[in-house]
Amino acid sequence: MLVLGIETSCDETAAAVVRDGREIVSSVLASQIKTHQRFGGIVPEIASREHLDKIVPIISEALERASIRALDVDGIAVTVGPGLVGSLLVGVSYAKAMAFALNKPIIGVNHIEGHIYSVAFENPPLEYPAIALIVSGGHTNVFFIPEPGKYKVVARTRDDAAGEAFDKVARMMGLGYPGGPVIERLAREGDPKAVHFAIPRMGDGLPDFSFSGLKTAVTKYVRESGLQPLQDGEEPSQRIKDLAASFQSVVVRSLVGTTKRIAEDYYPKTLIVAGGVACNGQLKDECRKIAAQLGVPVYFPSPHLATDNAAMIAAAGTVKLMAGERADLNLNADVTLRLQNIDLEEEAAKRAGARYKL
Ligand code: KG4
Ligand code: ZN
């Protein structure tokens, strides 16, 4: 089955052709990072205008690189949410127009589910149940996945996403946008124990994350220690590198500690770590350690599949299309779309002896 994936939820216009949900035939992407860099973050209005300019050439290029015509695809999968409304609408409208004109099945994909499927290409077939840590600029969640397409949110962020914290702290330190890659680079030469930041714990005992307090703690440290943000062209000082290492290390400890506790309760057969922050080397190293302790394989997407792309959307869409799911032309963007949360008690009752924490 050949599926055309279309992704325009944020600041990347992406299209991909994927065979049987596991083989990338082509994957093309136009990034808007340069456009938004000078604003220190994404400007939604500009993002949707750029998607409008790029959507036609990007889809044509994906088809061309796959050496197929639009008529050769068996279905179209498009991100319907969550994301920026103007951006999502460009992809959804175009996908619907294509599906109508070509008389092809169309399916809407949740962007987060797409990130989960970003590990489908370079790894052995996933074994379930799985635990997925999804960490990006917009999301930080741990999901329990008893079987394909069923999700239970076990932990979520109460405020900022982990990637957002990287971006905001980088901006505060004068390091530019996006913050994750540059903080990681500086952290390699810094001392993670130089500045002490505490891992926030929830008063109600839930395993949720919180990163906005950490951002405030970094702001306070910068103000009180008199650390100056980096100026254009200036070499980063050892203190900036130490701050980067200390910040990165507490974010990683928070993500990994929580994921490990959850995995100990849910007995997964696979650990998935995906989303833009899954490019981070320290996060990957620490996840490999806990996976070894738990005795399960851990799968990461390679960097070009960790950040937003359309191949992951096509892979998630393929599973639905193969199961016979179809959307109609009323399909619409849903800015706050959530993955449908299953009732674990019901699920466990269906499988006698399933070792889920209830
Ligand atoms: O998945 P993604 O491309 O977009 C969203 O769906 O949000 O993730 C982008 C986020 C940004 O916040 C960026 O700073 C972060 O991923 N990121 C990283 C690294 N590379 C990208 N964070 C930490 N370390 C990295 N190496
Ligand atoms: Zn994303």
Short mmCIF file of C-alpha atoms and ligand atoms in Angstrom, two decimals:
data_model
loop_
_atom_site.label_atom_id
_atom_site.label_comp_id
_atom_site.label_asym_id
_atom_site.label_seq_id
_atom_site.Cartn_x
_atom_site.Cartn_y
_atom_site.Cartn_z
CA MET A 1 0.00 0.00 0.00
CA LEU A 2 1.42 3.37 -1.08
CA VAL A 3 0.35 6.25 1.14
CA LEU A 4 0.99 9.96 0.62
CA GLY A 5 1.54 11.72 3.96
CA ILE A 6 1.04 15.47 4.37
CA GLU A 7 2.18 17.41 7.45
CA THR A 8 1.71 21.17 8.00
CA SER A 9 0.86 21.42 11.71
CA CYS A 10 3.59 23.85 12.71
CA ASP A 11 6.49 25.37 10.77
CA GLU A 12 7.43 22.52 8.42
CA THR A 13 5.68 21.85 5.10
CA ALA A 14 6.26 18.14 4.52
CA ALA A 15 5.11 15.40 2.15
CA ALA A 16 6.20 11.76 1.91
CA VAL A 17 5.36 8.56 0.09
CA VAL A 18 5.53 5.46 2.30
CA ARG A 19 5.11 1.81 1.28
CA ASP A 20 3.23 -0.53 3.66
CA GLY A 21 3.84 1.78 6.62
CA ARG A 22 7.50 0.77 6.94
CA GLU A 23 9.46 1.89 3.88
CA ILE A 24 10.08 5.54 3.00
CA VAL A 25 9.93 5.87 -0.79
CA SER A 26 10.35 9.66 -0.65
CA SER A 27 10.23 12.30 2.07
CA VAL A 28 10.47 16.03 1.36
CA LEU A 29 10.38 18.96 3.70
CA ALA A 30 10.53 22.75 3.55
CA SER A 31 11.60 24.16 6.90
CA GLN A 32 10.65 27.67 7.96
CA ILE A 33 13.25 27.86 10.73
CA LYS A 34 15.17 30.67 8.98
CA THR A 35 12.01 32.76 8.60
CA HIS A 36 11.05 32.49 12.25
CA GLN A 37 14.57 32.63 13.70
CA ARG A 38 14.69 36.42 13.79
CA PHE A 39 11.49 36.48 15.90
CA GLY A 40 12.89 33.96 18.41
CA GLY A 41 9.90 31.63 17.89
CA ILE A 42 7.13 30.73 15.43
CA VAL A 43 4.82 33.48 14.15
CA PRO A 44 1.57 31.62 13.25
CA GLU A 45 0.38 34.05 10.56
CA ILE A 46 3.69 33.87 8.70
CA ALA A 47 3.75 30.07 9.10
CA SER A 48 0.41 29.58 7.31
CA ARG A 49 1.43 31.90 4.47
CA GLU A 50 4.63 29.93 3.90
CA HIS A 51 2.69 26.64 3.91
CA LEU A 52 0.47 28.08 1.16
CA ASP A 53 3.52 28.89 -0.94
CA LYS A 54 5.18 25.50 -0.37
CA ILE A 55 2.41 22.90 -0.30
CA VAL A 56 2.10 22.39 -4.08
CA PRO A 57 5.84 22.16 -4.90
CA ILE A 58 6.55 19.96 -1.86
CA ILE A 59 3.85 17.41 -2.72
CA SER A 60 4.92 17.40 -6.39
CA GLU A 61 8.51 16.81 -5.36
CA ALA A 62 7.56 13.93 -3.05
CA LEU A 63 5.67 12.23 -5.90
CA GLU A 64 8.45 12.96 -8.38
CA ARG A 65 11.17 11.55 -6.11
CA ALA A 66 9.04 8.44 -5.61
CA SER A 67 8.72 8.22 -9.42
CA ILE A 68 4.94 7.95 -9.21
CA ARG A 69 1.92 9.99 -10.28
CA ALA A 70 -0.67 11.22 -7.78
CA LEU A 71 -3.07 8.62 -9.18
CA ASP A 72 -0.73 5.80 -8.11
CA VAL A 73 -1.18 6.38 -4.35
CA ASP A 74 -3.61 4.12 -2.49
CA GLY A 75 -4.52 6.71 0.13
CA ILE A 76 -3.75 10.10 1.64
CA ALA A 77 -2.90 10.69 5.32
CA VAL A 78 -2.90 14.24 6.65
CA THR A 79 -2.20 15.77 10.06
CA VAL A 80 -5.44 17.19 11.47
CA GLY A 81 -4.15 18.34 14.87
CA PRO A 82 -2.93 19.38 17.33
CA GLY A 83 -1.15 22.40 15.90
CA LEU A 84 -1.59 25.93 14.61
CA VAL A 85 -4.99 26.36 13.01
CA GLY A 86 -3.90 28.30 9.92
CA SER A 87 -1.04 25.88 9.29
CA LEU A 88 -3.18 22.74 9.76
CA LEU A 89 -5.88 24.08 7.44
CA VAL A 90 -3.47 24.39 4.51
CA GLY A 91 -2.58 20.67 4.67
CA VAL A 92 -6.11 19.46 5.43
CA SER A 93 -7.72 21.52 2.63
CA TYR A 94 -5.13 20.43 0.10
CA ALA A 95 -5.37 16.78 1.10
CA LYS A 96 -9.16 16.84 0.82
CA ALA A 97 -9.01 18.50 -2.60
CA MET A 98 -6.58 15.82 -3.78
CA ALA A 99 -8.66 12.98 -2.35
CA PHE A 100 -11.77 14.37 -4.03
CA ALA A 101 -10.11 15.00 -7.39
CA LEU A 102 -8.37 11.60 -7.49
CA ASN A 103 -11.16 9.67 -5.79
CA LYS A 104 -8.73 8.25 -3.17
CA PRO A 105 -9.36 7.37 0.48
CA ILE A 106 -8.24 9.97 3.02
CA ILE A 107 -7.52 9.67 6.74
CA GLY A 108 -6.78 12.30 9.42
CA VAL A 109 -3.79 11.66 11.67
CA ASN A 110 -3.05 13.01 15.13
CA HIS A 111 0.40 14.63 15.02
CA ILE A 112 1.45 12.95 18.29
CA GLU A 113 0.46 9.54 16.96
CA GLY A 114 2.63 10.42 13.97
CA HIS A 115 5.61 10.96 16.28
CA ILE A 116 5.00 7.54 17.84
CA TYR A 117 5.16 5.95 14.36
CA SER A 118 8.42 7.77 13.53
CA VAL A 119 10.21 4.70 14.97
CA ALA A 120 8.44 2.34 12.53
CA PHE A 121 11.03 2.63 9.74
CA GLU A 122 14.44 1.83 11.15
CA ASN A 123 13.58 -0.69 13.84
CA PRO A 124 12.13 -4.20 14.06
CA PRO A 125 8.29 -4.34 14.08
CA LEU A 126 7.03 -2.90 17.38
CA GLU A 127 6.02 -5.32 20.11
CA TYR A 128 3.13 -4.39 22.37
CA PRO A 129 2.39 -3.31 25.03
CA ALA A 130 4.69 -0.33 24.58
CA ILE A 131 5.51 2.79 26.55
CA ALA A 132 6.14 5.94 24.50
CA LEU A 133 7.83 9.10 25.74
CA ILE A 134 6.93 11.82 23.24
CA VAL A 135 8.97 14.99 23.74
CA SER A 136 8.78 17.87 21.30
CA GLY A 137 8.40 21.64 21.17
CA GLY A 138 4.66 21.37 21.76
CA HIS A 139 4.21 18.11 23.69
CA THR A 140 5.57 16.09 26.57
CA ASN A 141 3.64 12.90 27.26
CA VAL A 142 4.17 9.33 28.37
CA PHE A 143 1.69 6.95 26.77
CA PHE A 144 0.92 3.34 27.58
CA ILE A 145 0.01 1.55 24.33
CA PRO A 146 -1.50 -1.92 24.95
CA GLU A 147 -2.00 -2.49 21.22
CA PRO A 148 -1.65 -0.44 18.01
CA GLY A 149 -3.95 2.59 17.99
CA LYS A 150 -4.91 2.40 21.69
CA TYR A 151 -3.44 4.98 24.05
CA LYS A 152 -3.54 5.77 27.72
CA VAL A 153 -1.91 9.04 28.78
CA VAL A 154 0.01 8.18 31.93
CA ALA A 155 1.93 11.44 32.29
CA ARG A 156 1.73 14.84 30.67
CA THR A 157 3.23 18.24 31.21
CA ARG A 158 1.20 20.61 33.37
CA ASP A 159 2.67 23.66 31.62
CA ASP A 160 5.53 23.99 29.10
CA ALA A 161 6.69 21.16 26.85
CA ALA A 162 10.30 20.02 27.29
CA GLY A 163 11.33 21.37 23.86
CA GLU A 164 9.64 24.67 24.68
CA ALA A 165 11.75 24.87 27.86
CA PHE A 166 14.91 24.32 25.76
CA ASP A 167 13.77 27.07 23.36
CA LYS A 168 12.85 29.58 26.09
CA VAL A 169 16.01 29.03 28.11
CA ALA A 170 18.11 29.34 24.94
CA ARG A 171 16.41 32.63 24.09
CA MET A 172 17.08 33.90 27.61
CA MET A 173 20.77 33.00 27.24
CA GLY A 174 20.98 34.69 23.80
CA LEU A 175 21.54 31.38 22.02
CA GLY A 176 18.88 31.71 19.29
CA TYR A 177 16.14 29.38 18.02
CA PRO A 178 15.61 26.41 18.12
CA GLY A 179 17.24 26.03 21.51
CA GLY A 180 17.63 22.25 21.82
CA PRO A 181 20.53 21.64 19.43
CA VAL A 182 22.62 24.62 20.64
CA ILE A 183 22.07 23.84 24.34
CA GLU A 184 23.09 20.24 23.68
CA ARG A 185 26.26 21.38 21.89
CA LEU A 186 27.27 23.76 24.72
CA ALA A 187 26.31 21.22 27.41
CA ARG A 188 28.95 18.81 26.07
CA GLU A 189 31.65 21.17 27.37
CA GLY A 190 29.82 22.13 30.57
CA ASP A 191 29.58 20.75 34.10
CA PRO A 192 26.05 19.39 34.76
CA LYS A 193 26.62 19.75 38.53
CA ALA A 194 27.64 23.44 38.36
CA VAL A 195 24.16 24.81 39.07
CA HIS A 196 21.62 22.91 41.15
CA PHE A 197 18.07 22.82 39.75
CA ALA A 198 15.42 20.70 41.47
CA ILE A 199 13.12 18.29 39.60
CA PRO A 200 9.55 19.49 40.16
CA ARG A 201 7.21 16.98 41.80
CA MET A 202 3.41 17.19 41.65
CA GLY A 203 1.59 17.90 44.92
CA ASP A 204 -1.12 15.35 43.99
CA GLY A 205 1.42 12.56 43.48
CA LEU A 206 0.68 12.09 39.76
CA PRO A 207 3.71 11.37 37.58
CA ASP A 208 3.21 14.57 35.52
CA PHE A 209 5.95 16.91 34.33
CA SER A 210 6.37 20.65 34.85
CA PHE A 211 9.00 22.77 33.14
CA SER A 212 7.85 26.35 33.64
CA GLY A 213 9.24 26.46 37.21
CA LEU A 214 12.59 25.35 35.87
CA LYS A 215 12.52 28.16 33.32
CA THR A 216 11.85 30.62 36.18
CA ALA A 217 14.71 29.09 38.20
CA VAL A 218 17.07 29.60 35.24
CA THR A 219 15.87 33.23 34.85
CA LYS A 220 16.48 33.81 38.57
CA TYR A 221 19.94 32.26 38.37
CA VAL A 222 20.85 34.40 35.34
CA ARG A 223 19.64 37.58 37.10
CA GLU A 224 21.23 36.87 40.47
CA SER A 225 24.55 35.64 39.14
CA GLY A 226 24.87 38.58 36.73
CA LEU A 227 25.36 36.23 33.75
CA GLN A 228 25.05 38.20 30.50
CA PRO A 229 23.19 36.71 27.51
CA LEU A 230 25.49 35.93 24.60
CA GLN A 231 25.87 38.73 22.03
CA ASP A 232 26.06 38.07 18.27
CA GLY A 233 29.34 36.41 17.35
CA GLU A 234 30.53 36.20 20.98
CA GLU A 235 32.23 32.97 22.19
CA PRO A 236 30.17 31.23 24.89
CA SER A 237 31.82 31.43 28.34
CA GLN A 238 32.40 28.40 30.58
CA ARG A 239 29.58 29.66 32.85
CA ILE A 240 27.13 29.58 29.92
CA LYS A 241 28.26 26.05 29.07
CA ASP A 242 27.85 25.00 32.72
CA LEU A 243 24.35 26.49 32.83
CA ALA A 244 23.43 24.68 29.58
CA ALA A 245 24.73 21.37 30.99
CA SER A 246 22.95 21.83 34.33
CA PHE A 247 19.65 22.73 32.67
CA GLN A 248 19.82 19.86 30.14
CA SER A 249 20.70 17.38 32.83
CA VAL A 250 17.70 18.23 35.03
CA VAL A 251 15.30 18.05 32.06
CA VAL A 252 16.69 14.65 31.08
CA ARG A 253 16.57 13.35 34.67
CA SER A 254 12.94 14.44 34.98
CA LEU A 255 11.91 12.78 31.67
CA VAL A 256 13.86 9.57 32.23
CA GLY A 257 13.04 9.14 35.93
CA THR A 258 9.30 9.39 35.28
CA THR A 259 9.41 7.12 32.23
CA LYS A 260 11.29 4.49 34.22
CA ARG A 261 8.80 4.56 37.12
CA ILE A 262 5.92 4.20 34.67
CA ALA A 263 7.60 1.34 32.79
CA GLU A 264 8.13 -0.49 36.09
CA ASP A 265 4.36 -0.37 36.66
CA TYR A 266 3.20 -1.28 33.15
CA TYR A 267 5.57 -4.06 32.02
CA PRO A 268 6.05 -2.89 28.40
CA LYS A 269 7.78 -5.01 25.77
CA THR A 270 9.07 -1.92 23.94
CA LEU A 271 10.14 1.59 24.90
CA ILE A 272 9.62 4.33 22.29
CA VAL A 273 11.25 7.76 22.64
CA ALA A 274 10.28 10.22 19.90
CA GLY A 275 9.68 13.90 19.04
CA GLY A 276 12.25 16.66 18.38
CA VAL A 277 13.86 16.40 21.84
CA ALA A 278 14.59 12.71 21.11
CA CYS A 279 17.51 14.05 19.00
CA ASN A 280 19.23 14.80 22.32
CA GLY A 281 22.22 12.53 22.93
CA GLN A 282 22.07 12.68 26.73
CA LEU A 283 18.37 11.78 26.70
CA LYS A 284 19.10 8.82 24.40
CA ASP A 285 22.01 7.59 26.56
CA GLU A 286 19.92 7.72 29.73
CA CYS A 287 16.97 6.00 28.02
CA ARG A 288 19.30 3.22 26.80
CA LYS A 289 20.41 2.71 30.42
CA ILE A 290 16.88 2.38 31.80
CA ALA A 291 15.84 0.12 28.90
CA ALA A 292 18.76 -2.17 29.73
CA GLN A 293 17.72 -2.21 33.40
CA LEU A 294 14.13 -3.01 32.39
CA GLY A 295 15.29 -5.62 29.87
CA VAL A 296 13.34 -4.13 26.94
CA PRO A 297 14.48 -2.67 23.60
CA VAL A 298 14.33 1.12 23.20
CA TYR A 299 13.64 2.65 19.79
CA PHE A 300 14.45 6.21 18.71
CA PRO A 301 13.88 7.79 15.31
CA SER A 302 17.00 9.08 13.58
CA PRO A 303 17.20 12.92 13.73
CA HIS A 304 15.47 13.61 10.38
CA LEU A 305 12.52 11.50 11.56
CA ALA A 306 12.53 12.82 15.15
CA THR A 307 11.59 16.36 14.17
CA ASP A 308 8.39 17.02 12.22
CA ASN A 309 8.10 15.12 8.92
CA ALA A 310 5.41 13.56 6.75
CA ALA A 311 6.76 9.99 6.64
CA MET A 312 5.64 9.42 10.25
CA ILE A 313 2.16 10.76 9.35
CA ALA A 314 1.95 8.39 6.37
CA ALA A 315 3.03 5.45 8.60
CA ALA A 316 0.37 6.21 11.23
CA GLY A 317 -2.22 6.74 8.47
CA THR A 318 -1.34 3.43 6.80
CA VAL A 319 -2.29 1.47 9.94
CA LYS A 320 -5.70 3.16 9.94
CA LEU A 321 -6.27 2.80 6.20
CA MET A 322 -5.28 -0.88 6.37
CA ALA A 323 -7.84 -1.33 9.16
CA GLY A 324 -10.48 0.07 6.79
CA GLU A 325 -10.78 3.48 8.48
CA ARG A 326 -11.78 6.33 6.17
CA ALA A 327 -12.52 10.02 6.72
CA ASP A 328 -15.08 11.88 4.63
CA LEU A 329 -14.70 15.30 3.12
CA ASN A 330 -15.98 16.93 6.33
CA LEU A 331 -12.56 16.16 7.79
CA ASN A 332 -11.37 19.29 9.58
CA ALA A 333 -8.42 20.68 11.51
CA ASP A 334 -8.67 20.31 15.30
CA VAL A 335 -6.20 22.56 17.10
CA THR A 336 -6.52 20.84 20.47
CA LEU A 337 -6.97 17.27 19.20
CA ARG A 338 -6.06 14.63 21.80
CA LEU A 339 -5.35 10.97 21.36
CA GLN A 340 -8.42 9.05 22.42
CA ASN A 341 -7.68 7.89 25.98
CA ILE A 342 -8.63 4.26 26.62
CA ASP A 343 -10.10 2.90 29.82
CA LEU A 344 -7.45 0.52 31.14
CA GLU A 345 -9.80 -1.38 33.43
CA GLU A 346 -11.96 -2.26 30.46
CA GLU A 347 -8.92 -3.19 28.39
CA ALA A 348 -7.45 -5.39 31.11
CA ALA A 349 -10.79 -7.13 31.64
CA LYS A 350 -10.70 -8.10 27.96
CA ARG A 351 -7.36 -9.80 28.46
CA ALA A 352 -7.32 -12.11 31.44
CA GLY A 353 -3.98 -12.01 33.20
CA ALA A 354 -2.76 -8.77 31.60
CA ARG A 355 -0.33 -7.15 33.99
CA TYR A 356 -1.49 -3.54 33.81
CA LYS A 357 -1.54 -1.28 36.78
CA LEU A 358 -5.15 -0.26 37.30
O1 KG4 B 1 8.99 17.51 17.05
P1 KG4 B 1 9.44 18.88 16.72
O2 KG4 B 1 10.19 19.10 15.44
O3 KG4 B 1 8.26 19.88 16.67
C1 KG4 B 1 7.12 19.81 17.46
O4 KG4 B 1 6.20 19.01 17.14
O5 KG4 B 1 7.11 20.55 18.47
O6 KG4 B 1 10.33 19.38 17.97
C2 KG4 B 1 11.01 20.60 17.98
C3 KG4 B 1 11.63 20.78 19.36
C4 KG4 B 1 12.22 22.18 19.59
O7 KG4 B 1 11.71 22.68 20.80
C5 KG4 B 1 13.72 21.93 19.67
O8 KG4 B 1 14.40 22.84 20.52
C6 KG4 B 1 13.76 20.51 20.20
O9 KG4 B 1 12.70 19.84 19.56
N1 KG4 B 1 15.04 19.84 19.88
C7 KG4 B 1 15.92 19.44 20.83
C8 KG4 B 1 17.05 18.92 20.13
N2 KG4 B 1 16.79 19.02 18.79
C9 KG4 B 1 15.56 19.58 18.66
N3 KG4 B 1 15.87 19.47 22.17
C10 KG4 B 1 16.93 18.99 22.85
N4 KG4 B 1 18.05 18.51 22.26
C11 KG4 B 1 18.15 18.45 20.91
N5 KG4 B 1 19.26 17.97 20.33
ZN ZN B 2 6.05 17.43 16.22
#
